[in-house]
XYZ file of C-alpha atoms in Angstrom:
433
model
C 34.078 -37.799 65.575
C 34.798 -41.848 64.949
C 36.243 -43.117 62.377
C 35.447 -46.806 60.467
C 38.213 -48.560 59.419
C 41.901 -49.302 61.186
C 41.556 -45.517 62.873
C 38.625 -47.478 64.545
C 40.137 -50.956 65.230
C 43.212 -48.652 66.465
C 41.270 -47.051 68.680
C 40.397 -50.526 70.416
C 43.810 -51.521 71.402
C 44.242 -48.249 73.350
C 41.137 -48.281 75.595
C 39.054 -50.881 76.079
C 35.094 -49.513 74.754
C 32.035 -50.673 75.499
C 29.695 -52.148 73.503
C 26.634 -49.287 74.924
C 29.508 -46.467 74.032
C 30.008 -48.953 70.209
C 26.529 -48.383 69.488
C 26.222 -44.522 70.433
C 29.558 -44.717 67.853
C 28.065 -46.772 64.903
C 25.117 -44.272 65.410
C 26.678 -41.366 65.529
C 28.293 -41.817 62.111
C 25.068 -44.041 60.225
C 24.252 -40.234 61.085
C 26.504 -38.299 59.451
C 26.636 -40.159 56.445
C 22.919 -40.441 56.305
C 21.059 -39.028 53.039
C 18.660 -36.526 53.030
C 14.484 -36.401 54.073
C 13.369 -38.381 50.970
C 10.697 -35.582 51.193
C 13.058 -32.937 50.397
C 14.778 -34.717 47.990
C 11.486 -35.377 45.589
C 10.755 -31.172 46.608
C 14.478 -31.119 45.215
C 14.642 -32.706 42.277
C 11.289 -33.285 41.125
C 9.140 -30.299 41.525
C 10.094 -28.869 39.114
C 8.401 -30.296 36.157
C 9.638 -29.992 32.241
C 7.364 -30.777 29.051
C 8.707 -31.514 26.111
C 7.262 -30.763 22.429
C 4.129 -33.401 21.648
C 4.832 -35.860 18.905
C 2.336 -34.511 16.340
C 2.375 -37.413 13.547
C 4.425 -39.704 12.041
C 6.144 -37.386 9.493
C 5.851 -34.221 11.412
C 9.370 -33.388 13.141
C 8.893 -30.422 13.817
C 6.292 -27.252 14.087
C 5.987 -23.375 14.482
C 5.340 -21.409 17.683
C 1.720 -20.284 17.258
C 1.224 -18.742 20.370
C 0.910 -18.669 23.761
C -1.386 -18.554 26.292
C 1.062 -18.175 29.039
C 3.628 -16.544 31.170
C 6.560 -17.097 33.655
C 4.957 -16.573 36.355
C 1.418 -17.302 35.776
C 0.170 -20.370 37.449
C -1.566 -23.098 34.635
C -3.619 -25.953 35.792
C -3.187 -30.193 35.637
C -3.317 -29.986 31.088
C -4.395 -26.893 30.503
C -2.983 -24.960 27.204
C -0.296 -23.392 27.933
C 1.361 -22.754 24.106
C -0.873 -23.529 20.023
C 2.146 -25.350 17.978
C 1.765 -24.733 14.213
C 2.282 -27.267 11.143
C 2.204 -27.134 7.900
C -0.539 -30.164 8.723
C -1.938 -28.893 11.429
C -2.715 -26.517 14.608
C -1.597 -29.185 18.299
C -2.139 -27.300 22.108
C 0.324 -27.992 23.982
C -0.180 -29.166 27.027
C 1.319 -28.852 30.278
C 1.962 -31.990 32.706
C 1.453 -30.328 36.217
C -0.111 -27.853 37.728
C 2.071 -25.796 38.994
C 3.359 -22.069 38.637
C 5.495 -21.745 35.016
C 9.229 -20.806 35.621
C 10.167 -21.116 32.704
C 9.999 -20.671 28.275
C 12.155 -21.862 25.952
C 10.809 -20.744 23.302
C 8.703 -17.827 22.200
C 6.517 -17.053 19.657
C 7.532 -17.679 16.400
C 10.123 -19.636 17.552
C 10.810 -23.509 15.604
C 10.818 -26.286 18.294
C 11.301 -29.531 17.249
C 9.048 -32.781 18.493
C 10.936 -34.316 21.899
C 12.609 -30.898 22.662
C 11.702 -28.842 26.344
C 9.394 -26.101 26.087
C 8.638 -24.905 29.702
C 9.220 -25.720 33.504
C 6.653 -25.677 35.846
C 7.192 -25.687 39.379
C 4.557 -28.042 40.770
C 5.305 -26.682 44.257
C 4.157 -23.449 43.829
C 1.065 -23.033 46.284
C -2.225 -21.797 43.091
C -3.704 -18.976 43.803
C -6.341 -18.079 46.189
C -8.128 -15.752 43.511
C -7.393 -13.206 40.600
C -7.518 -9.955 43.090
C -3.320 -11.875 43.778
C -1.793 -10.740 40.116
C -4.815 -7.643 39.868
C -2.426 -5.988 42.490
C 0.417 -5.845 41.408
C -1.201 -3.627 37.823
C -2.347 -0.800 39.609
C 1.127 -1.014 41.533
C 3.400 -0.912 38.136
C 1.351 1.721 36.138
C 0.745 3.992 39.394
C 4.195 6.130 37.559
C 3.363 6.023 34.289
C -0.636 7.022 35.493
C 1.132 10.057 37.246
C 3.572 11.320 34.324
C -0.054 11.890 32.492
C -1.992 12.996 34.131
C -1.355 16.350 32.976
C -1.867 15.787 30.300
C -5.203 13.956 30.588
C -6.069 17.642 32.174
C -4.960 19.702 29.400
C -7.078 17.115 26.802
C -10.259 17.705 28.294
C -9.335 22.288 27.891
C -8.260 21.584 24.147
C -11.280 20.191 22.762
C -13.222 22.489 25.090
C -12.082 25.542 23.206
C -13.071 26.233 18.979
C -12.019 24.792 15.633
C -10.185 28.116 14.975
C -8.431 27.681 17.944
C -7.421 24.524 17.768
C -5.215 25.219 14.700
C -3.393 28.233 15.703
C -3.104 26.085 19.291
C -0.883 23.983 16.161
C 1.041 26.802 14.712
C 2.438 28.284 17.780
C 3.241 24.956 19.653
C 4.703 22.594 16.704
C 5.822 20.299 20.224
C 2.384 19.432 21.343
C 0.900 19.404 17.641
C 3.474 15.998 16.775
C 2.064 13.171 19.040
C -1.136 13.927 17.429
C -0.173 13.883 14.114
C 1.747 10.407 14.959
C -1.521 8.813 15.809
C -3.194 9.327 12.265
C -0.543 7.409 10.557
C -1.117 3.578 10.858
C -4.662 4.000 9.528
C -3.959 5.209 5.606
C -6.215 3.936 4.137
C -9.612 5.456 6.069
C -7.020 8.296 5.216
C -8.971 10.095 1.526
C -6.774 13.663 0.027
C -8.134 16.369 -1.725
C -8.934 14.916 -4.197
C -11.229 12.543 -3.038
C -9.537 9.520 -3.937
C -8.532 7.037 -1.054
C -4.887 6.656 -0.892
C -3.212 2.464 -1.614
C -1.545 1.124 0.759
C 0.432 -2.138 0.655
C 0.669 -4.873 3.998
C 3.015 -7.598 4.664
C 1.168 -10.734 6.438
C 4.194 -14.409 6.170
C 2.731 -17.403 5.265
C 1.132 -20.152 7.847
C 3.075 -23.277 7.459
C 0.080 -24.848 6.542
C -0.242 -22.860 3.000
C 3.548 -23.053 3.182
C 2.662 -26.605 2.911
C -0.548 -26.946 0.298
C 2.186 -24.110 -1.785
C 4.721 -26.194 -1.930
C 2.075 -29.504 -2.160
C 0.458 -27.965 -5.368
C 4.066 -27.051 -6.895
C 5.405 -30.837 -6.337
C 2.043 -32.265 -8.574
C 1.972 -30.064 -11.368
C 5.864 -30.208 -11.623
C 5.717 -34.035 -11.131
C 2.706 -35.857 -12.127
C 1.171 -35.313 -16.531
C -2.296 -34.283 -15.058
C -5.165 -34.084 -17.027
C -8.751 -33.149 -16.999
C -11.865 -34.490 -18.274
C -15.383 -33.646 -18.075
C -18.816 -35.410 -17.742
C -22.556 -34.026 -17.353
C -25.145 -35.366 -14.639
C -28.336 -34.991 -14.061
C -29.157 -34.594 -10.097
C -32.927 -35.051 -11.004
C -33.399 -37.858 -8.851
C -30.446 -38.232 -6.244
C -32.311 -34.864 -5.211
C -35.595 -36.669 -4.784
C -34.262 -39.296 -3.156
C -32.610 -37.425 -0.684
C -36.455 -34.699 -0.184
C -38.341 -37.953 -0.109
C -36.335 -39.623 2.714
C -34.398 -37.131 4.187
C -36.365 -37.296 6.990
C -37.103 -40.069 7.942
C -33.560 -41.259 7.310
C -32.496 -38.097 10.298
C -34.565 -39.552 12.525
C -33.676 -43.082 12.394
C -30.037 -42.289 12.444
C -29.430 -39.399 14.145
C -27.701 -37.809 10.244
C -28.221 -36.201 8.421
C -29.392 -36.778 4.648
C -26.362 -34.928 2.359
C -25.007 -35.138 -1.542
C -21.223 -36.826 -0.092
C -22.460 -40.184 0.665
C -24.451 -40.747 -3.301
C -20.540 -39.898 -4.879
C -18.894 -41.316 -1.791
C -20.741 -44.186 -2.914
C -20.469 -43.906 -6.838
C -16.991 -43.332 -6.026
C -16.575 -46.776 -4.500
C -18.733 -48.253 -7.065
C -16.683 -47.127 -10.306
C -13.030 -47.606 -7.715
C -13.781 -51.315 -7.520
C -14.194 -51.028 -11.442
C -11.401 -49.391 -12.652
C -9.039 -50.262 -9.717
C -5.869 -48.824 -11.656
C -7.402 -44.919 -9.980
C -6.950 -45.531 -6.741
C -3.125 -47.062 -7.485
C -0.247 -44.866 -7.196
C 3.356 -44.921 -8.330
C 6.557 -46.047 -5.416
C 8.863 -45.690 -8.597
C 9.359 -47.844 -11.295
C 6.273 -50.146 -9.373
C 1.967 -49.585 -9.778
C 1.206 -49.389 -5.926
C -2.726 -51.085 -6.743
C -4.449 -50.557 -2.930
C -8.341 -53.774 -1.630
C -8.998 -50.406 0.274
C -10.949 -47.129 -1.221
C -10.159 -44.306 2.018
C -10.623 -41.188 0.264
C -10.590 -37.440 1.505
C -12.694 -35.145 1.964
C -11.151 -31.630 1.038
C -12.652 -29.144 3.487
C -11.842 -25.394 3.510
C -11.122 -23.992 7.144
C -9.739 -20.354 8.125
C -6.173 -21.174 7.759
C -6.557 -23.472 4.873
C -7.362 -26.526 2.855
C -7.398 -29.577 4.538
C -8.549 -33.784 2.945
C -9.688 -35.707 5.979
C -9.437 -39.293 5.525
C -12.780 -41.086 5.174
C -11.102 -44.962 6.426
C -13.066 -48.072 4.608
C -15.420 -46.589 2.019
C -16.017 -50.067 0.292
C -17.677 -51.169 4.712
C -19.735 -47.677 4.981
C -23.065 -47.303 4.865
C -24.730 -43.721 4.500
C -25.399 -43.199 7.940
C -21.729 -44.155 9.027
C -20.258 -41.892 5.845
C -22.953 -38.899 6.645
C -21.717 -39.676 10.455
C -18.045 -39.575 9.366
C -18.757 -36.429 7.475
C -20.085 -33.709 10.411
C -17.993 -35.844 12.936
C -14.685 -33.973 10.779
C -15.938 -31.448 9.894
C -17.182 -29.900 13.109
C -13.428 -30.222 14.017
C -12.066 -28.412 11.246
C -13.955 -25.734 11.486
C -12.851 -26.349 15.934
C -8.803 -26.980 14.207
C -8.865 -30.438 16.227
C -7.455 -32.370 13.217
C -5.024 -34.368 14.130
C -2.520 -35.284 11.713
C -3.952 -39.323 11.843
C -7.147 -38.083 10.316
C -4.834 -36.659 7.869
C -3.034 -39.746 6.697
C -3.168 -42.051 3.897
C -6.200 -41.223 2.016
C -6.578 -43.521 -1.842
C -8.863 -40.371 -3.676
C -10.148 -37.401 -3.267
C -13.215 -34.984 -3.560
C -13.467 -31.580 -3.775
C -16.985 -30.360 -4.142
C -16.592 -26.915 -5.036
C -20.141 -26.341 -5.565
C -21.212 -25.329 -2.472
C -18.696 -21.803 -2.774
C -20.977 -21.815 -6.516
C -18.132 -22.635 -9.352
C -19.530 -23.274 -12.581
C -16.277 -25.385 -13.688
C -13.336 -25.971 -12.739
C -9.757 -28.196 -12.779
C -8.629 -29.490 -9.562
C -4.890 -30.161 -8.528
C -3.675 -33.713 -7.801
C -3.464 -34.414 -4.151
C 0.472 -36.479 -4.603
C 0.962 -39.012 -5.024
C -2.515 -39.876 -5.116
C -3.540 -40.491 -8.950
C -7.374 -38.778 -9.124
C -9.286 -36.288 -7.832
C -13.199 -35.502 -8.647
C -13.754 -32.868 -8.742
C -18.360 -31.302 -7.676
C -19.852 -27.833 -9.088
C -22.623 -25.757 -8.163
C -26.347 -28.119 -9.533
C -27.233 -25.470 -12.178
C -31.255 -25.754 -13.870
C -30.640 -26.063 -17.564
C -32.466 -27.433 -20.466
C -31.886 -30.372 -21.255
C -33.489 -32.396 -24.038
C -34.711 -35.796 -22.604
C -36.625 -38.400 -25.598
C -38.446 -35.236 -28.809
C -38.721 -31.963 -25.888
C -36.116 -29.202 -24.249
C -36.746 -29.718 -19.790
C -34.701 -28.286 -17.476
C -32.940 -30.230 -15.029
C -30.693 -30.405 -11.891
C -27.920 -30.247 -13.122
C -23.799 -30.964 -12.001
C -20.167 -30.897 -13.933
C -18.477 -32.992 -12.423
C -14.191 -32.792 -13.313
C -12.278 -35.721 -12.409
C -8.694 -34.685 -13.048
C -5.727 -38.210 -13.340
C -2.073 -38.961 -13.502
C -1.583 -39.623 -17.558
C 1.253 -41.851 -16.677
C -0.566 -44.190 -14.761
C -4.068 -43.314 -16.198
C -5.000 -44.029 -19.798
C -8.145 -41.992 -20.841
C -10.460 -44.624 -21.542
C -10.157 -45.708 -17.664
C -10.625 -42.074 -17.265
C -13.895 -41.970 -18.700
C -15.094 -45.030 -17.535
C -14.726 -43.883 -14.583
C -16.463 -40.623 -15.010
C -19.293 -42.210 -16.234
C -20.076 -44.930 -14.493
C -20.417 -42.556 -11.207
C -22.492 -40.495 -13.467
C -24.328 -44.038 -14.464
C -24.793 -44.791 -10.663
C -25.282 -40.919 -9.441
C -28.061 -41.307 -12.442
C -29.827 -43.856 -11.115
C -28.715 -45.117 -7.518
C -30.568 -48.690 -7.962
C -27.310 -49.674 -9.239
C -25.542 -49.681 -6.056
C -28.592 -52.273 -4.619
C -28.507 -54.422 -7.465
C -24.074 -54.063 -8.093
C -24.435 -52.849 -11.355
């Protein structure tokens, strides 16, 4: 093989070399030193694609693997959900960034994973199976020895079931080894076991709290330990709001493509009250009071995994229709488990509607770092005095829990009274009084 540098020059001095042989030697040297073909390189270096734990919010750095929907060796499509990661706020779908065969998993269910770390590996060169018959063919082959072993037992079971009840008890005495597995099978059902006295057994079970429930517990306890919480109450006559809603709900839905509910009235009333009492919209930061000129209202929503508080932003500029549409969208996302961390970030004031569950009265807990939360309750017909008569009216108790470190009783009562006045006479919203 011809080499470069001094050795080639020595060859020139020893023996004359033609131009044709020189070019042939250069081409040979290039072929020897030439890199592998680009297709081979890309297949070797880029066939394995790693998928990292996605970003799940500004304040979220880790999560727990709640569920893995694919196994190693399964084929995954582009953007297909491979795992679900649970954080202290939401559940996030981890999707495959490429199509291929899942070649490796770096975590299992229950593990804590960090944002940006490798989670799985996908072999993009693997061919997609033509149908579901291929994976189904492997299962009978793997289960065939177990079926052959279980076949004698299955043949004995019909004979034992066909025998009368006294013979089964006799067989149990003669062959205790065969009766033992049946007794073991009945042990996982202690709750339905009834003893000789006819009283059901009292069992217990443990269940690990999910990340969201742990975070809720932590924040609620922090609110109790940090804020000086105090609750004030006010009752409101909902007759005018109910009449207004019943009169215009069909026309409203036809024009605005949204249902007219009670929550939009409470949001608008809260905005009016927060404008008059800006201290309720503020919060404490160290030794400073931070006032906010905007109103972002957190609306408490109950989901199967826990209580979440998505935010309606810039409520001061939203109409009734805008509020109802946003609430409908957030409610739908909450039921489907698609609420994101961005949906719950921020919030200057919270409204919690315990009345949907029939709660007559309660004391809501603050949502830190907010300084106040409004609790709605059930609408109940009660006798009230109007003029000199006692009449039945649909009444609701309102509860305002506030941080007494920042908000005095005068501001809290004035704030709640403003909400009552607006709800009992919504024309105040039109006149801004």
